[in-house]
Short mmCIF file of C-alpha atoms in Angstrom, two decimals:
data_model
loop_
_atom_site.label_atom_id
_atom_site.label_comp_id
_atom_site.label_asym_id
_atom_site.label_seq_id
_atom_site.Cartn_x
_atom_site.Cartn_y
_atom_site.Cartn_z
CA UNK A 294 -154.92 -35.02 -54.80
CA UNK A 295 -153.31 -37.63 -52.08
CA UNK A 296 -149.81 -37.60 -50.53
CA UNK A 297 -147.87 -40.46 -49.40
CA UNK A 298 -144.44 -41.51 -46.96
CA UNK A 299 -141.32 -41.00 -50.51
CA UNK A 300 -139.42 -43.75 -49.11
CA UNK A 301 -135.44 -44.88 -50.73
CA UNK A 302 -136.24 -47.81 -52.64
CA UNK A 303 -135.07 -50.31 -50.33
CA UNK A 304 -135.27 -48.66 -47.23
CA UNK A 305 -137.62 -50.20 -44.38
CA UNK A 306 -139.57 -48.13 -41.65
CA UNK A 307 -140.79 -49.49 -38.23
CA UNK A 308 -143.63 -49.67 -36.46
CA UNK A 309 -142.91 -49.72 -32.87
CA UNK A 310 -146.21 -50.18 -30.74
CA UNK A 311 -146.25 -50.08 -27.27
CA UNK A 312 -149.09 -50.46 -24.38
CA UNK A 313 -150.15 -50.38 -20.68
CA UNK A 314 -152.77 -52.32 -19.76
CA UNK A 315 -155.28 -51.20 -17.03
CA UNK A 316 -158.16 -51.56 -15.30
CA UNK A 317 -161.65 -49.32 -15.14
CA UNK A 318 -161.87 -46.89 -17.39
CA UNK A 319 -159.42 -44.60 -16.63
CA UNK A 320 -155.50 -45.66 -15.65
CA UNK A 321 -154.49 -45.32 -11.84
CA UNK A 322 -151.58 -45.57 -9.22
CA UNK A 323 -149.09 -48.05 -10.23
CA UNK A 324 -150.31 -48.15 -13.69
CA UNK A 325 -150.80 -44.62 -14.04
CA UNK A 326 -146.90 -44.07 -13.24
CA UNK A 327 -146.44 -46.38 -15.90
CA UNK A 328 -148.13 -44.55 -18.44
CA UNK A 329 -146.16 -41.36 -17.62
CA UNK A 330 -142.99 -42.97 -17.43
CA UNK A 331 -142.85 -44.21 -19.74
CA UNK A 332 -144.44 -41.53 -22.11
CA UNK A 333 -141.43 -39.50 -20.70
CA UNK A 334 -139.36 -41.95 -22.39
CA UNK A 335 -140.02 -42.02 -26.50
CA UNK A 336 -142.07 -38.02 -25.69
CA UNK A 337 -140.35 -35.90 -28.64
CA UNK A 338 -138.02 -39.36 -30.07
CA UNK A 339 -140.20 -40.68 -32.76
CA UNK A 340 -143.20 -39.89 -34.78
CA UNK A 341 -145.73 -40.76 -33.18
CA UNK A 342 -149.54 -41.28 -32.11
CA UNK A 343 -150.97 -41.30 -28.14
CA UNK A 344 -154.23 -43.93 -28.33
CA UNK A 345 -156.35 -44.66 -25.92
CA UNK A 346 -157.88 -48.37 -26.56
CA UNK A 347 -161.08 -48.59 -23.75
CA UNK A 348 -161.90 -52.15 -24.41
CA UNK A 349 -165.43 -53.27 -25.43
CA UNK A 350 -167.90 -53.39 -23.13
CA UNK A 351 -165.23 -55.35 -20.39
CA UNK A 352 -164.41 -52.94 -17.37
CA UNK A 353 -160.29 -52.52 -18.28
CA UNK A 354 -158.37 -49.91 -21.59
CA UNK A 355 -154.85 -49.42 -22.57
CA UNK A 356 -152.87 -46.52 -23.71
CA UNK A 357 -151.58 -47.31 -26.53
CA UNK A 358 -148.08 -45.37 -28.74
CA UNK A 359 -147.72 -45.96 -32.71
CA UNK A 360 -144.94 -44.57 -32.93
CA UNK A 361 -142.48 -44.87 -36.57
CA UNK A 362 -139.08 -44.42 -36.28
CA UNK A 363 -135.46 -45.56 -39.17
CA UNK A 364 -134.70 -48.66 -37.79
CA UNK A 365 -131.18 -46.70 -36.64
CA UNK A 366 -132.69 -44.25 -34.58
CA UNK A 367 -134.99 -47.21 -33.10
CA UNK A 368 -132.22 -49.26 -31.60
CA UNK A 369 -130.57 -46.74 -30.53
CA UNK A 370 -133.75 -45.32 -28.89
CA UNK A 371 -134.48 -48.73 -27.76
CA UNK A 372 -130.67 -49.68 -26.58
CA UNK A 373 -130.47 -45.94 -24.64
CA UNK A 374 -130.13 -46.95 -20.51
CA UNK A 375 -133.14 -45.35 -19.46
CA UNK A 376 -135.91 -47.32 -21.52
CA UNK A 377 -133.66 -50.95 -20.83
CA UNK A 378 -134.46 -49.20 -17.15
CA UNK A 379 -137.30 -49.29 -18.00
CA UNK A 380 -138.77 -52.39 -19.57
CA UNK A 381 -136.00 -54.50 -17.61
CA UNK A 382 -137.34 -53.46 -13.77
CA UNK A 383 -141.06 -54.63 -14.94
CA UNK A 384 -142.91 -56.24 -12.61
CA UNK A 385 -144.90 -59.89 -14.31
CA UNK A 386 -147.80 -58.33 -13.86
CA UNK A 387 -147.24 -55.19 -15.23
CA UNK A 388 -149.68 -55.48 -18.00
CA UNK A 389 -146.98 -53.34 -20.90
CA UNK A 390 -146.26 -54.93 -24.32
CA UNK A 391 -144.43 -54.20 -27.02
CA UNK A 392 -144.91 -54.79 -30.50
CA UNK A 393 -141.96 -54.20 -33.10
CA UNK A 394 -142.36 -54.71 -37.16
CA UNK A 395 -139.86 -54.20 -39.45
CA UNK A 396 -141.37 -52.88 -43.34
CA UNK A 397 -139.67 -53.05 -46.69
CA UNK A 398 -140.87 -50.12 -48.40
CA UNK A 399 -141.37 -53.12 -51.91
CA UNK A 400 -144.17 -54.28 -48.94
CA UNK A 401 -145.78 -51.46 -48.10
CA UNK A 402 -148.36 -48.26 -49.31
CA UNK A 403 -150.02 -45.44 -48.05
CA UNK A 404 -152.32 -42.46 -48.76
CA UNK A 405 -153.43 -39.43 -47.01
CA UNK A 406 -156.28 -36.94 -48.36
CA UNK A 407 -153.31 -33.59 -47.46
CA UNK A 408 -150.35 -32.71 -47.70
CA UNK A 409 -149.67 -33.36 -43.41
CA UNK A 410 -147.55 -35.85 -40.88
CA UNK A 411 -150.32 -37.94 -40.33
CA UNK A 412 -149.38 -41.90 -39.77
CA UNK A 413 -146.49 -42.93 -41.38
CA UNK A 414 -145.61 -39.15 -43.75
CA UNK A 415 -144.48 -37.72 -40.54
CA UNK A 416 -141.42 -39.64 -40.52
CA UNK A 417 -139.35 -38.29 -43.12
CA UNK A 418 -140.39 -36.82 -46.89
CA UNK A 419 -143.76 -36.64 -48.49
CA UNK A 420 -145.35 -37.16 -52.59
CA UNK A 421 -148.13 -36.23 -54.17
CA UNK A 422 -149.58 -38.68 -56.05
CA UNK A 423 -153.03 -38.40 -58.23
CA UNK A 424 -153.89 -42.30 -59.30
CA UNK A 425 -156.98 -43.70 -59.23
CA UNK A 426 -157.48 -45.47 -56.85
CA UNK A 427 -161.29 -47.42 -57.23
CA UNK A 428 -161.59 -51.01 -55.54
CA UNK A 429 -159.86 -52.03 -52.67
CA UNK A 430 -157.75 -54.52 -54.92
CA UNK A 431 -155.45 -51.70 -56.57
CA UNK A 432 -154.08 -51.57 -52.07
CA UNK A 433 -152.11 -54.92 -53.24
CA UNK A 434 -151.74 -53.32 -57.23
CA UNK A 435 -150.36 -50.06 -55.41
CA UNK A 436 -147.48 -52.58 -52.88
CA UNK A 437 -144.13 -52.52 -55.54
CA UNK A 438 -142.75 -55.95 -54.81
CA UNK A 439 -146.20 -57.33 -55.67
CA UNK A 440 -147.15 -59.35 -58.88
CA UNK A 441 -148.79 -61.52 -60.83
CA UNK A 442 -147.17 -64.32 -59.37
CA UNK A 443 -146.55 -63.22 -55.51
CA UNK A 444 -149.94 -62.04 -54.31
CA UNK A 445 -149.08 -62.04 -50.96
CA UNK A 446 -151.02 -64.78 -50.16
CA UNK A 447 -151.56 -65.53 -46.72
CA UNK A 448 -149.50 -69.50 -45.51
CA UNK A 449 -152.68 -70.13 -43.03
CA UNK A 450 -155.95 -72.75 -44.24
CA UNK A 451 -157.88 -71.21 -42.33
CA UNK A 452 -157.78 -68.65 -39.48
CA UNK A 453 -156.86 -70.07 -35.83
CA UNK A 454 -158.56 -70.21 -32.69
CA UNK A 455 -158.27 -66.47 -30.72
CA UNK A 456 -158.80 -66.92 -26.75
CA UNK A 457 -160.48 -63.88 -26.10
CA UNK A 458 -158.90 -60.63 -23.75
CA UNK A 459 -160.11 -61.79 -20.61
CA UNK A 460 -158.73 -60.19 -16.66
CA UNK A 461 -156.54 -63.23 -16.33
CA UNK A 462 -152.97 -62.11 -15.94
CA UNK A 463 -150.28 -64.54 -17.91
CA UNK A 464 -147.49 -62.87 -15.34
CA UNK A 465 -144.24 -63.35 -16.23
CA UNK A 466 -142.54 -62.34 -19.89
CA UNK A 467 -144.26 -64.13 -22.32
CA UNK A 468 -141.83 -63.43 -25.92
CA UNK A 469 -143.33 -64.53 -29.15
CA UNK A 470 -140.66 -66.71 -31.39
CA UNK A 471 -143.16 -67.11 -34.66
CA UNK A 472 -145.57 -66.10 -36.80
CA UNK A 473 -146.99 -66.64 -40.03
CA UNK A 474 -145.78 -64.67 -43.85
CA UNK A 475 -147.47 -62.11 -44.30
CA UNK A 476 -149.40 -60.77 -42.21
CA UNK A 477 -151.26 -57.14 -43.53
CA UNK A 478 -151.16 -54.84 -41.13
CA UNK A 479 -153.57 -52.32 -42.11
CA UNK A 480 -153.38 -48.43 -40.50
CA UNK A 481 -156.30 -46.44 -40.58
CA UNK A 482 -157.12 -42.79 -39.37
CA UNK A 483 -159.75 -39.67 -39.54
CA UNK A 484 -158.39 -36.25 -38.07
CA UNK A 485 -161.30 -33.67 -37.63
CA UNK A 486 -159.34 -30.57 -36.36
CA UNK A 487 -158.82 -28.97 -39.80
CA UNK A 488 -162.59 -29.15 -40.77
CA UNK A 489 -165.47 -26.33 -40.79
CA UNK A 490 -168.35 -26.56 -38.04
CA UNK A 491 -170.33 -27.13 -41.51
CA UNK A 492 -168.20 -30.11 -43.11
CA UNK A 493 -167.94 -31.50 -39.42
CA UNK A 494 -171.71 -31.39 -39.41
CA UNK A 495 -172.07 -33.58 -42.35
CA UNK A 496 -169.77 -35.49 -41.74
CA UNK A 497 -171.33 -36.94 -38.90
CA UNK A 498 -174.76 -36.83 -40.05
CA UNK A 499 -173.74 -38.51 -43.35
CA UNK A 500 -171.22 -40.75 -42.68
CA UNK A 501 -169.21 -41.54 -39.88
CA UNK A 502 -172.11 -43.95 -39.03
CA UNK A 503 -171.09 -45.94 -41.85
CA UNK A 504 -167.45 -45.58 -41.47
CA UNK A 505 -167.56 -46.70 -37.74
CA UNK A 506 -170.30 -49.04 -38.57
CA UNK A 507 -168.25 -50.83 -40.96
CA UNK A 508 -164.86 -50.78 -37.94
CA UNK A 509 -167.20 -52.69 -35.84
CA UNK A 510 -168.35 -55.41 -37.61
CA UNK A 511 -164.97 -56.10 -38.25
CA UNK A 512 -163.69 -56.63 -35.19
CA UNK A 513 -167.16 -57.91 -33.82
CA UNK A 514 -166.46 -60.41 -36.92
CA UNK A 515 -163.30 -60.84 -36.79
CA UNK A 516 -162.01 -64.39 -37.54
CA UNK A 517 -165.07 -64.79 -39.63
CA UNK A 518 -162.99 -61.20 -41.98
CA UNK A 519 -159.62 -63.22 -42.40
CA UNK A 520 -158.29 -61.08 -39.10
CA UNK A 521 -155.99 -61.66 -35.97
CA UNK A 522 -157.06 -58.49 -33.99
CA UNK A 523 -158.84 -54.59 -34.47
CA UNK A 524 -158.10 -52.35 -31.94
CA UNK A 525 -160.32 -49.13 -32.23
CA UNK A 526 -159.13 -46.53 -30.19
CA UNK A 527 -159.27 -42.73 -30.17
CA UNK A 528 -156.87 -40.08 -30.07
CA UNK A 529 -155.74 -37.41 -27.07
CA UNK A 530 -156.47 -34.34 -28.70
CA UNK A 531 -155.79 -34.44 -32.51
CA UNK A 532 -155.74 -37.70 -33.93
CA UNK A 533 -158.28 -35.92 -42.67
CA UNK A 534 -157.85 -39.61 -43.78
CA UNK A 535 -155.04 -41.57 -44.31
CA UNK A 536 -154.46 -45.27 -44.38
CA UNK A 537 -151.70 -47.27 -44.68
CA UNK A 538 -150.94 -50.58 -45.56
CA UNK A 539 -148.04 -53.00 -45.14
CA UNK A 540 -147.38 -56.87 -46.00
CA UNK A 541 -145.09 -58.00 -43.02
CA UNK A 542 -142.31 -61.05 -43.16
CA UNK A 543 -142.75 -63.36 -39.83
CA UNK A 544 -139.05 -62.90 -39.22
CA UNK A 545 -139.66 -58.60 -39.08
CA UNK A 546 -142.36 -59.16 -36.61
CA UNK A 547 -141.31 -58.66 -32.50
CA UNK A 548 -143.27 -58.94 -29.57
CA UNK A 549 -143.13 -59.13 -25.93
CA UNK A 550 -145.39 -59.07 -23.15
CA UNK A 551 -145.36 -59.15 -19.64
CA UNK A 552 -147.64 -59.45 -17.00
CA UNK A 553 -150.74 -59.04 -19.54
CA UNK A 554 -154.16 -59.73 -19.71
CA UNK A 555 -154.63 -63.15 -21.53
CA UNK A 556 -155.98 -62.72 -25.06
CA UNK A 557 -153.02 -59.60 -25.48
CA UNK A 558 -152.13 -59.50 -29.22
CA UNK A 559 -150.60 -62.01 -30.71
CA UNK A 560 -150.62 -63.99 -27.21
CA UNK A 561 -154.24 -64.72 -28.33
CA UNK A 562 -153.70 -67.70 -30.67
CA UNK A 563 -150.08 -69.01 -29.55
CA UNK A 564 -152.33 -71.72 -28.14
CA UNK A 565 -152.50 -72.94 -31.93
CA UNK A 566 -149.78 -74.11 -33.84
CA UNK A 567 -149.29 -70.84 -35.67
CA UNK A 568 -148.62 -68.33 -32.99
CA UNK A 569 -145.69 -69.81 -30.67
CA UNK A 570 -144.44 -67.98 -26.98
CA UNK A 571 -141.88 -68.98 -24.37
CA UNK A 572 -142.58 -67.23 -21.15
CA UNK A 573 -140.41 -66.85 -18.37
CA UNK A 574 -141.39 -65.68 -15.20
CA UNK A 575 -139.06 -64.05 -11.95
#
């Protein structure tokens, strides 16, 4: 048996993804202050996972908040004075970003191996299901709006060229103004908190290397595998197995980056014709 979010037909939900970048292995100084300030603004307001994204073989990292919202709750929180004051007061080299993904429930599916509030299951009611899952293509089959004629195919004939993430800062506020339709946003997570010592030992001896190995392969060969970006991180504290797959309309993606490293998020592609942006410096 698996559990999944019990969405109401026609509803939508929001992934609010926020990041604060820092140099070195741990945040310090101003960046630590920004992390603590933002965490105080979002703590208790949404179901979320706090994720540390250590950039592989690079002298910098990112603190990420992956949060789940009902649209009206997010709109109220984002428009609140404390949140707007924080965002509007950021300096041109702040290293702070946000990506807001609005998801139609007919274009998403999720599954968790336990009756837990991991991921989108924490947004509201859950339900149990037991349909057999036997191949990767089943994920598309489980999207309510997918049909034989509507397969959510990518409009891109080939992957755009990516600007690699670097220590170079793009000063000012960059707003993404165009992204292609049918980007697939995938979340996969592992929660080891309820595993017995024997089960945990067996997992790390027999499975962990295989699981992390293929994920590293995807990240190291993103373009070849049709991936725009891969963010592998670890949770601070608790982070059972779960996955979420959502197909996004271009108009439902909003992203803004304030003084972030070149190659961050959608900025990695705004030198192509696939993603467009505008940057305003103070």
